[in-house]
CSV table of N, CA, C and O in Angstrom, one decimal:
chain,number,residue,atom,x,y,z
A,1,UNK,N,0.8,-1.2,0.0
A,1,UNK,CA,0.0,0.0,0.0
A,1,UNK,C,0.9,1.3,0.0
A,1,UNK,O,0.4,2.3,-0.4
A,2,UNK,N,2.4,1.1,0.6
A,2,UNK,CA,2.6,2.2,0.2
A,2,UNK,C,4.5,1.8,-0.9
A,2,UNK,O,4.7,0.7,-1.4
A,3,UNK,N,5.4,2.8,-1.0
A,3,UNK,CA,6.3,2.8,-1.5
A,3,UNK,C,7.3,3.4,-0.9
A,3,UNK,O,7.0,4.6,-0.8
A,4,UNK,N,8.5,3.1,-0.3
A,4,UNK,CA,9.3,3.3,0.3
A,4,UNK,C,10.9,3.5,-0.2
A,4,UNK,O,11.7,2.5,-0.3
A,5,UNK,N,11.3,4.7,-0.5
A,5,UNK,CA,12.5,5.0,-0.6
A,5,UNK,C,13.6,4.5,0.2
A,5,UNK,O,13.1,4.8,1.2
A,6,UNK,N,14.5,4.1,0.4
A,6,UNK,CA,15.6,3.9,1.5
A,6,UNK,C,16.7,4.3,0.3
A,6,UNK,O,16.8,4.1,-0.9
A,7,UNK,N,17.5,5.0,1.3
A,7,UNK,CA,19.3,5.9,1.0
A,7,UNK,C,20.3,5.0,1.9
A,7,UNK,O,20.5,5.4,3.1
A,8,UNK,N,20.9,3.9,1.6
A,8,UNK,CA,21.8,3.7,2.0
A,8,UNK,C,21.3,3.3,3.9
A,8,UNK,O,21.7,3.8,5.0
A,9,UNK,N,20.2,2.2,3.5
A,9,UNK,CA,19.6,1.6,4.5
A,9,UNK,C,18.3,2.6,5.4
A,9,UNK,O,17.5,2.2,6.3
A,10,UNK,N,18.3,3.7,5.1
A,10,UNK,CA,17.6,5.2,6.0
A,10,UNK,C,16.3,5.5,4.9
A,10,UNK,O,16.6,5.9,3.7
A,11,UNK,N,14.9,5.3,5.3
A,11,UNK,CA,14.4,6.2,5.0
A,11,UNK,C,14.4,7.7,4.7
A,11,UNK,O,14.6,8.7,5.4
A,12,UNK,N,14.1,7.7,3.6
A,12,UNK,CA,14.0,8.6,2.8
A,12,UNK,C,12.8,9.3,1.8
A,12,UNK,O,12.8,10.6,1.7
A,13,UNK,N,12.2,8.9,1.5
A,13,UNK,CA,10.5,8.9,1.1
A,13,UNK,C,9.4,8.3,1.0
A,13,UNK,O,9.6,7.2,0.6
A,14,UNK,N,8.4,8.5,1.2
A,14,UNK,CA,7.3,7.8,1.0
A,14,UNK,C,6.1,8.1,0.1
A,14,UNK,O,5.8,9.3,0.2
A,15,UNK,N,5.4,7.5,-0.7
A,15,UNK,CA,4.4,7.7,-1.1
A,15,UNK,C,3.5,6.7,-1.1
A,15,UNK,O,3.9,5.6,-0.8
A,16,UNK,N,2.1,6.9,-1.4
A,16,UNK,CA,1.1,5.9,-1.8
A,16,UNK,C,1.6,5.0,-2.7
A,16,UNK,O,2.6,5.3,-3.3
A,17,UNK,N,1.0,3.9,-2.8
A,17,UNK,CA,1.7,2.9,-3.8
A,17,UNK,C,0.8,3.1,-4.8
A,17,UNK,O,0.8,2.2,-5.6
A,18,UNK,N,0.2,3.8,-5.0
A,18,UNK,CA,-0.3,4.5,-6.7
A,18,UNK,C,0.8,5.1,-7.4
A,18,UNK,O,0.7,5.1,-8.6
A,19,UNK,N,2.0,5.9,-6.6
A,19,UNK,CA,3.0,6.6,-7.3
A,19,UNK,C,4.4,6.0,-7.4
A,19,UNK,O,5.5,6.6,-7.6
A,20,UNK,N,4.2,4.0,-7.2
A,20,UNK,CA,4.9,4.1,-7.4
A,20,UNK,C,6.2,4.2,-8.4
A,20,UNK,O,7.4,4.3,-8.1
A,21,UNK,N,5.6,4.1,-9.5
A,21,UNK,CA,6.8,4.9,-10.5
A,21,UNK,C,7.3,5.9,-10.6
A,21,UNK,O,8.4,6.0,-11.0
A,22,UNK,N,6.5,7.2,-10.0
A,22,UNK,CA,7.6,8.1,-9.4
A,22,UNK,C,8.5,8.2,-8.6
A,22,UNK,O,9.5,8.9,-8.7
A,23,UNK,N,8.2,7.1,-7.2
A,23,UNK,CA,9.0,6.6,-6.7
A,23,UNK,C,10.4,5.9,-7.7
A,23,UNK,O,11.6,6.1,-7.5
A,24,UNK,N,10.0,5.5,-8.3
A,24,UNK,CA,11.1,4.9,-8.8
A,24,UNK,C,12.2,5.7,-9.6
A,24,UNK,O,13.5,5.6,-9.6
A,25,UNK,N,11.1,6.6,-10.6
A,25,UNK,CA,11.8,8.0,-11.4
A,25,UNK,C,13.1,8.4,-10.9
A,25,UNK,O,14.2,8.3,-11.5
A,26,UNK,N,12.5,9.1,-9.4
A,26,UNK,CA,13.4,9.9,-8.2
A,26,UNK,C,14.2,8.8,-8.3
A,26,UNK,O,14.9,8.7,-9.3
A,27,UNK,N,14.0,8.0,-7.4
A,27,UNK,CA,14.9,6.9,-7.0
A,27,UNK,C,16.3,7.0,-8.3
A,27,UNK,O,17.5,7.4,-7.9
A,28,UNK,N,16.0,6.6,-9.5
A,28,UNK,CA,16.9,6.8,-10.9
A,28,UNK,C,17.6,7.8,-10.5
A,28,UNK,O,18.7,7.8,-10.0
A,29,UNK,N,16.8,9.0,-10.9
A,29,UNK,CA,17.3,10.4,-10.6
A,29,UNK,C,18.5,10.9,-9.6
A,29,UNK,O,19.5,11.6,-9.7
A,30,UNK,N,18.1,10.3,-8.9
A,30,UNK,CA,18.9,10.8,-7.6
A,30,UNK,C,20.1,9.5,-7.7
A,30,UNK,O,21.1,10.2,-7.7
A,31,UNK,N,20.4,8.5,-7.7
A,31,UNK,CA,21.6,7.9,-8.0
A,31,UNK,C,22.3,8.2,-9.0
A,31,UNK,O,23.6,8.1,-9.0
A,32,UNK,N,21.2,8.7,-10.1
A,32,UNK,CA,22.3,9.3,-11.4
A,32,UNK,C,23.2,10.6,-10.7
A,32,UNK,O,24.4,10.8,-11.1
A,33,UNK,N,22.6,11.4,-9.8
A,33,UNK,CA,23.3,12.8,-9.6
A,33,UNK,C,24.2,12.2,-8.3
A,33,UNK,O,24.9,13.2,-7.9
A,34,UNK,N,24.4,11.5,-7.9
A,34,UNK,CA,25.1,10.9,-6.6
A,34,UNK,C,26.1,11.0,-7.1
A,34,UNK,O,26.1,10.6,-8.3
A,35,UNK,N,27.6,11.7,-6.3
A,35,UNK,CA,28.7,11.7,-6.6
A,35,UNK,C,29.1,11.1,-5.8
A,35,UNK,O,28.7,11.8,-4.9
A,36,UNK,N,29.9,10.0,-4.9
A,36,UNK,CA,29.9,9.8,-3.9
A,36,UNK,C,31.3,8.4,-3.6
A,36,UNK,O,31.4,7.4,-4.3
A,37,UNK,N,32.0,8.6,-2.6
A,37,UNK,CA,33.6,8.2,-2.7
A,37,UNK,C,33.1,6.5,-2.6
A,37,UNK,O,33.8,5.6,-3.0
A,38,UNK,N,31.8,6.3,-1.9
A,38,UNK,CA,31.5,4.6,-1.5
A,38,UNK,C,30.2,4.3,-2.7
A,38,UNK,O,29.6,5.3,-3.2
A,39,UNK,N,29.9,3.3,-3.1
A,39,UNK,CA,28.3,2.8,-3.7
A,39,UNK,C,27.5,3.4,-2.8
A,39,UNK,O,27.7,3.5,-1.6
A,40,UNK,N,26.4,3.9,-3.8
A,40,UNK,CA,24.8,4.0,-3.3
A,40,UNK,C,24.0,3.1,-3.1
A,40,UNK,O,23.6,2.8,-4.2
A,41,UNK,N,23.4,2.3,-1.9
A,41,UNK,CA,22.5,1.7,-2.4
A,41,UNK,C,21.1,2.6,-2.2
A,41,UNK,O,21.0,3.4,-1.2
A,42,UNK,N,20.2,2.4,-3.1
A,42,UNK,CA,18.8,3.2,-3.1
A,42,UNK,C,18.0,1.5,-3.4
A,42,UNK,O,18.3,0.8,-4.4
A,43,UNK,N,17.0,1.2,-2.3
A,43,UNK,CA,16.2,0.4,-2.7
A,43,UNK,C,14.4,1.3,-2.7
A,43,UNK,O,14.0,2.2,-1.9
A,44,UNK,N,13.8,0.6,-3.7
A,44,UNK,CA,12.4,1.0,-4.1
A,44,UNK,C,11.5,0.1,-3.2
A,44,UNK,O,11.1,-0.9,-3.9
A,45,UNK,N,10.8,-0.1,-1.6
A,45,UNK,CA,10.1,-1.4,-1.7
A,45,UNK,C,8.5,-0.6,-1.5
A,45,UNK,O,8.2,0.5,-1.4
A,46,UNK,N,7.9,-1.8,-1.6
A,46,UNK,CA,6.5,-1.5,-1.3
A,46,UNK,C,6.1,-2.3,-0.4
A,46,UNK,O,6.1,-3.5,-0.5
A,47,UNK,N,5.8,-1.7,0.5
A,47,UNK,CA,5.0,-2.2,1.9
A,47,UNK,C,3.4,-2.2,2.3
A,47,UNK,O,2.7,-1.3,2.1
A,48,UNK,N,3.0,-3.3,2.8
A,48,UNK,CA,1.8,-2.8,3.8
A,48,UNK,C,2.1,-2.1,4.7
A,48,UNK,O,3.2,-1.9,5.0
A,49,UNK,N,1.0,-1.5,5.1
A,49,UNK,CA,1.0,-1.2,6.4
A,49,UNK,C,1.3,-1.9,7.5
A,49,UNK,O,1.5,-1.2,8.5
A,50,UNK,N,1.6,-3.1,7.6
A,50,UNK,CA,2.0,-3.7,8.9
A,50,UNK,C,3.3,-3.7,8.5
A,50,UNK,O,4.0,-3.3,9.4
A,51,UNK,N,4.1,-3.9,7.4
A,51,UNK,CA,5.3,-3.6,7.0
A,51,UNK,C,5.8,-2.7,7.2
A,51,UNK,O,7.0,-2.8,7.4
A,52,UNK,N,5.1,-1.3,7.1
A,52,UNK,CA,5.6,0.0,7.5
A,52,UNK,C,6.4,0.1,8.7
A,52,UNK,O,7.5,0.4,9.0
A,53,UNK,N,5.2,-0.4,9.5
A,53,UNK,CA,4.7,-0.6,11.2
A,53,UNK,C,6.4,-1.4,11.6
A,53,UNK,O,7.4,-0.9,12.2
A,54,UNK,N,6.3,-2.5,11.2
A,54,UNK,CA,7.2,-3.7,11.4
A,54,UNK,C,8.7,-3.4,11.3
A,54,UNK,O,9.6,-3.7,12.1
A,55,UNK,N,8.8,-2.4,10.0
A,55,UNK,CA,10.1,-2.4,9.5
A,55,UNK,C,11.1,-1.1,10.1
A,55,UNK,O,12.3,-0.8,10.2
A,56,UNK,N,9.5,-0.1,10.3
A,56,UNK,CA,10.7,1.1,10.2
A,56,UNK,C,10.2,1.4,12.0
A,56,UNK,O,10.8,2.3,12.6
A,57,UNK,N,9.3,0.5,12.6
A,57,UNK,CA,8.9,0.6,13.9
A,57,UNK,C,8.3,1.9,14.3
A,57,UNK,O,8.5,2.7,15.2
A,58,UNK,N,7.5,2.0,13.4
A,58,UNK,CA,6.3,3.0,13.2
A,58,UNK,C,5.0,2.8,13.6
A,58,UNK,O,4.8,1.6,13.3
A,59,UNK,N,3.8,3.2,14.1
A,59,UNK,CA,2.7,3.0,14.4
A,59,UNK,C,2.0,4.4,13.9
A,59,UNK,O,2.3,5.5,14.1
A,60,UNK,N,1.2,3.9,13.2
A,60,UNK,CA,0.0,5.3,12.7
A,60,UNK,C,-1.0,5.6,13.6
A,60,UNK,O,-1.7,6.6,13.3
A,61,UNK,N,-1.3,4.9,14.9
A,61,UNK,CA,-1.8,5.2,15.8
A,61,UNK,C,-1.2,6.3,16.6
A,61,UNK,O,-1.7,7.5,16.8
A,62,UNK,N,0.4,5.5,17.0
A,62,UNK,CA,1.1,7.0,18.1
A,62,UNK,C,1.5,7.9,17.0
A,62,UNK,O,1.5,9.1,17.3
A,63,UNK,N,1.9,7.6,16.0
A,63,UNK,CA,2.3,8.8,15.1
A,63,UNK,C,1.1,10.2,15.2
A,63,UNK,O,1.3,11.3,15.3
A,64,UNK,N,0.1,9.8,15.0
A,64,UNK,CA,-1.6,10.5,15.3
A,64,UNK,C,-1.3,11.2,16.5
A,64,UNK,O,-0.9,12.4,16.6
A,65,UNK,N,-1.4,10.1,17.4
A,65,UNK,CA,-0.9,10.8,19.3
A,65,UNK,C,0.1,11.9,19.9
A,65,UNK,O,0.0,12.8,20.8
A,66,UNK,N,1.2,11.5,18.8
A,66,UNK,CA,2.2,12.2,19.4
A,66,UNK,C,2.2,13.7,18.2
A,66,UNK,O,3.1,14.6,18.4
A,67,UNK,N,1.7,13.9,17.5
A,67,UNK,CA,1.2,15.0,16.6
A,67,UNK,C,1.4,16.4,17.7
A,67,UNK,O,0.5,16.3,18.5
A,68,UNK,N,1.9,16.9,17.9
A,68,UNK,CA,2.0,18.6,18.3
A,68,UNK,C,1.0,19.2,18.7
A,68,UNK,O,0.7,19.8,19.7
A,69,UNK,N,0.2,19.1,17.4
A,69,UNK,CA,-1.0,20.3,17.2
A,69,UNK,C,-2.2,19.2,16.8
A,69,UNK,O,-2.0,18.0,16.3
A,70,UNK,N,-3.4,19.7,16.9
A,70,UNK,CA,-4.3,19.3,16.4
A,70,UNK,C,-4.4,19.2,14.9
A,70,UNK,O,-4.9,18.3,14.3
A,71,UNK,N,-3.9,20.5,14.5
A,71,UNK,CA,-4.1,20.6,13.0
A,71,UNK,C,-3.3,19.7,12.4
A,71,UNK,O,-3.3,19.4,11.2
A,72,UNK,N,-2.5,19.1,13.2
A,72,UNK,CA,-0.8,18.2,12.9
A,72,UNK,C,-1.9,17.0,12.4
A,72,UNK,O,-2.2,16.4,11.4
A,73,UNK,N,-2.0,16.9,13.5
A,73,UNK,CA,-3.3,15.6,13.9
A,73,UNK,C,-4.1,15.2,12.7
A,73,UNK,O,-4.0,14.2,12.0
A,74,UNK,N,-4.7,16.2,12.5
A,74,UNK,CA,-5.7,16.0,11.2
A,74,UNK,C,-5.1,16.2,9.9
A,74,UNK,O,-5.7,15.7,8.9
A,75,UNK,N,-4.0,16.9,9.7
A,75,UNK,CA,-3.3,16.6,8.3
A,75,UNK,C,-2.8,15.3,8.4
A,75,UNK,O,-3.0,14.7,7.4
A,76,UNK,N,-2.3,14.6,9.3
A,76,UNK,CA,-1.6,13.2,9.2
A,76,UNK,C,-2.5,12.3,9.0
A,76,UNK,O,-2.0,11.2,8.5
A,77,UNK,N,-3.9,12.4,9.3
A,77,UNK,CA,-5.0,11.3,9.5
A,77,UNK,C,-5.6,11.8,8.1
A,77,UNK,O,-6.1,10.9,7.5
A,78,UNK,N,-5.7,12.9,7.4
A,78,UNK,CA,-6.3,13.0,6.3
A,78,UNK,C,-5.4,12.6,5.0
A,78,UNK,O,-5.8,12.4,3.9
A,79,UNK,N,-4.3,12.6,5.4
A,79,UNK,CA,-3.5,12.0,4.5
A,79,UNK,C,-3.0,10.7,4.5
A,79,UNK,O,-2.1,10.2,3.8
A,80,UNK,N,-3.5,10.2,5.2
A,80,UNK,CA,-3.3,8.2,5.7
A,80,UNK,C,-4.4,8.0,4.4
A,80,UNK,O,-4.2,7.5,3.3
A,81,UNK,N,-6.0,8.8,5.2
A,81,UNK,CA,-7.4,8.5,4.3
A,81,UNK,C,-7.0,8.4,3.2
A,81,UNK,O,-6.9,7.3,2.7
A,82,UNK,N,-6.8,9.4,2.5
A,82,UNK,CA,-6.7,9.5,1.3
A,82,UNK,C,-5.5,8.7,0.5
A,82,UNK,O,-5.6,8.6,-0.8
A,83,UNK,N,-4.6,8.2,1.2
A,83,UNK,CA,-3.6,7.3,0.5
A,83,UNK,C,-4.1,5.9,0.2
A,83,UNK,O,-3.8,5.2,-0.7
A,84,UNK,N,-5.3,5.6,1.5
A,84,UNK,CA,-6.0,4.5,1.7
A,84,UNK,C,-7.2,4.4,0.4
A,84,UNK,O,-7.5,3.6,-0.5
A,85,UNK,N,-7.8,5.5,0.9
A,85,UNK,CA,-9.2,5.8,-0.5
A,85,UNK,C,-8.6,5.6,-1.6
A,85,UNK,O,-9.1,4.6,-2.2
A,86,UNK,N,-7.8,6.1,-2.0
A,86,UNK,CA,-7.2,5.9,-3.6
A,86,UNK,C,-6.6,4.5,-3.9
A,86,UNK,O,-6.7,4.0,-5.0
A,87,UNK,N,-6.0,4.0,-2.8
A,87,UNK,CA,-5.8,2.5,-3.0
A,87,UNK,C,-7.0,1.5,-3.7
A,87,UNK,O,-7.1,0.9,-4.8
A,88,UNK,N,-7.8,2.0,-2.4
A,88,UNK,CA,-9.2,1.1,-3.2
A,88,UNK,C,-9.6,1.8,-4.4
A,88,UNK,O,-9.6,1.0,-5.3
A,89,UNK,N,-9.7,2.6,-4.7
A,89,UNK,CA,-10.1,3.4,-6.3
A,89,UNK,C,-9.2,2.6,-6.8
A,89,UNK,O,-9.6,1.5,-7.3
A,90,UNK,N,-7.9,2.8,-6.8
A,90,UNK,CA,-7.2,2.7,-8.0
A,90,UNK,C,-6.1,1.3,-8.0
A,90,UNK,O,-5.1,1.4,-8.8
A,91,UNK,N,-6.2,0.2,-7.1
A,91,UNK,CA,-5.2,-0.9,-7.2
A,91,UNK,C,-6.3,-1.8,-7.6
A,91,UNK,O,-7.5,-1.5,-7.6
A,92,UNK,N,-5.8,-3.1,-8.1
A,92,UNK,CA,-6.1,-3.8,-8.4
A,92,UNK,C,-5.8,-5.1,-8.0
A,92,UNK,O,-6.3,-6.2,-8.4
A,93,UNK,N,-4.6,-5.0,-6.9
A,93,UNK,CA,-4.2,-6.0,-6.0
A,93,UNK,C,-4.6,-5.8,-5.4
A,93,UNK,O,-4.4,-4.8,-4.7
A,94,UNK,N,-6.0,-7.2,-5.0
A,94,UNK,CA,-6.6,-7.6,-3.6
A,94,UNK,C,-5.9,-7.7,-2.2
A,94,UNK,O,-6.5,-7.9,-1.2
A,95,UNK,N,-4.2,-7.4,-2.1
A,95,UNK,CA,-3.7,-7.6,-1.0
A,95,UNK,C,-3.6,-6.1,-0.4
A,95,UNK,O,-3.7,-5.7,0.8
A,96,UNK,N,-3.2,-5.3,-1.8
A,96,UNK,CA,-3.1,-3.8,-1.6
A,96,UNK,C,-4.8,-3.3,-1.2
A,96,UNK,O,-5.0,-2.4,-0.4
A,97,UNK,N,-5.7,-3.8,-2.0
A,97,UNK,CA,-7.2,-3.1,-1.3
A,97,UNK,C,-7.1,-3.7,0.2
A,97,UNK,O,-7.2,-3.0,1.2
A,98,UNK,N,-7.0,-5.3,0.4
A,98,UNK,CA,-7.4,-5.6,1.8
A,98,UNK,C,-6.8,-4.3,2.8
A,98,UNK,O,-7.5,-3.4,3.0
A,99,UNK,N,-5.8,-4.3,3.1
A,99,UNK,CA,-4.9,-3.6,3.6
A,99,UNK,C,-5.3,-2.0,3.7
A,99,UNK,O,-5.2,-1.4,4.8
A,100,UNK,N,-5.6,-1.5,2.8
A,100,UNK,CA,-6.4,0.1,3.2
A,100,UNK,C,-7.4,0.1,3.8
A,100,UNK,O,-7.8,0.9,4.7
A,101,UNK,N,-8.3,-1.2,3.1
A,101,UNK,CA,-9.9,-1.6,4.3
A,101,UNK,C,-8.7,-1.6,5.6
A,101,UNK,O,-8.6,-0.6,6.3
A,102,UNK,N,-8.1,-2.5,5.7
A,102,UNK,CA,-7.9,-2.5,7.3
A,102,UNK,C,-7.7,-1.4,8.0
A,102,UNK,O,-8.1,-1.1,9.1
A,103,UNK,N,-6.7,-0.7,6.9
A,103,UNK,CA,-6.4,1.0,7.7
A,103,UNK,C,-7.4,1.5,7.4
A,103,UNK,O,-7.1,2.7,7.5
A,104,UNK,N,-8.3,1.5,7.1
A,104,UNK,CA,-9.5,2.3,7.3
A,104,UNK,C,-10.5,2.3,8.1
A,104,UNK,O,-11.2,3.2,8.5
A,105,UNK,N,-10.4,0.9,8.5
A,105,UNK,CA,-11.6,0.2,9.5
A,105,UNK,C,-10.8,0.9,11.1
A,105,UNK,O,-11.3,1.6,12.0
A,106,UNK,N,-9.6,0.4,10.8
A,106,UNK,CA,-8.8,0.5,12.1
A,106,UNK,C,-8.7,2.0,12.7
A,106,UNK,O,-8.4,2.4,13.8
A,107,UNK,N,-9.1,2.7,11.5
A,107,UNK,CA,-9.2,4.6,11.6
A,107,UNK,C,-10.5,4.7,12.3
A,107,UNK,O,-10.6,5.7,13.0
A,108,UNK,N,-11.6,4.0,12.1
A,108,UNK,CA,-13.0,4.2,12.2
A,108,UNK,C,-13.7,5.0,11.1
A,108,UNK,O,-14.6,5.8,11.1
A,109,UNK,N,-12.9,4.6,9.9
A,109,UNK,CA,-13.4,5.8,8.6
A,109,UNK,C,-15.0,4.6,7.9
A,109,UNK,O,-16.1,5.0,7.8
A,110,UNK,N,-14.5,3.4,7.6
A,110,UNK,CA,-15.2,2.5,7.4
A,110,UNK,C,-16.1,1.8,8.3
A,110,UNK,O,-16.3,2.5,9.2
A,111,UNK,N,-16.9,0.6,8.5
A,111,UNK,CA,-17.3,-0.2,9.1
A,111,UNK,C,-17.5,-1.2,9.0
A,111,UNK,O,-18.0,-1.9,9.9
């Protein structure tokens, strides 16, 4: 569900896994302009959500909680939705739809 940049093991970007060929573009992009005395490694993966959770020891729950501001709050949760909503619109892998139902159920957006 989503697409994940890593720089030499480190997060580095993320997007919806609808983008991920731009994901990948950048990814190109940015190793072509890399000047650099050691290899780059740049890996492209695509994660679930529990993968996200799992790998980079993230939770979209306390990420929500620990938000600053309220308005923090609600940009981070309207932008989970909408990464999730567009999943189901626009994938066609049943593993990638399950998976936004769950983040969505798990949001209380669905039922």
């Amino acid at each position: 569900m989503f697409v994940e940049v890593m720089v030499h093991g480190k997060f580095a970007w993320s997007w919806p896994i609808t983008d991920y060929e731009r994901a990948v573009k950048l990814a190109v992009a940015f190793a072509n302009r890399i000047r650099a005395d050691r290899p780059v490694v740049i890996k492209v993966l695509c994660l679930s959500r529990r993968e996200v959770e799992t790998v980079f020891r993230f939770s979209f729950a306390e990420e929500l909680a620990a938000t600053e501001t309220p308005e923090q709050a609600e940009e981070m949760y309207q932008a989970i939705k909408t990464t999730c909503l567009e999943a189901l619109r626009n994938s066609s892998d049943p593993r990638v739809r399950a998976d936004a139902m769950e983040t969505l159920q798990g949001m209380g957006v669905v039922t």
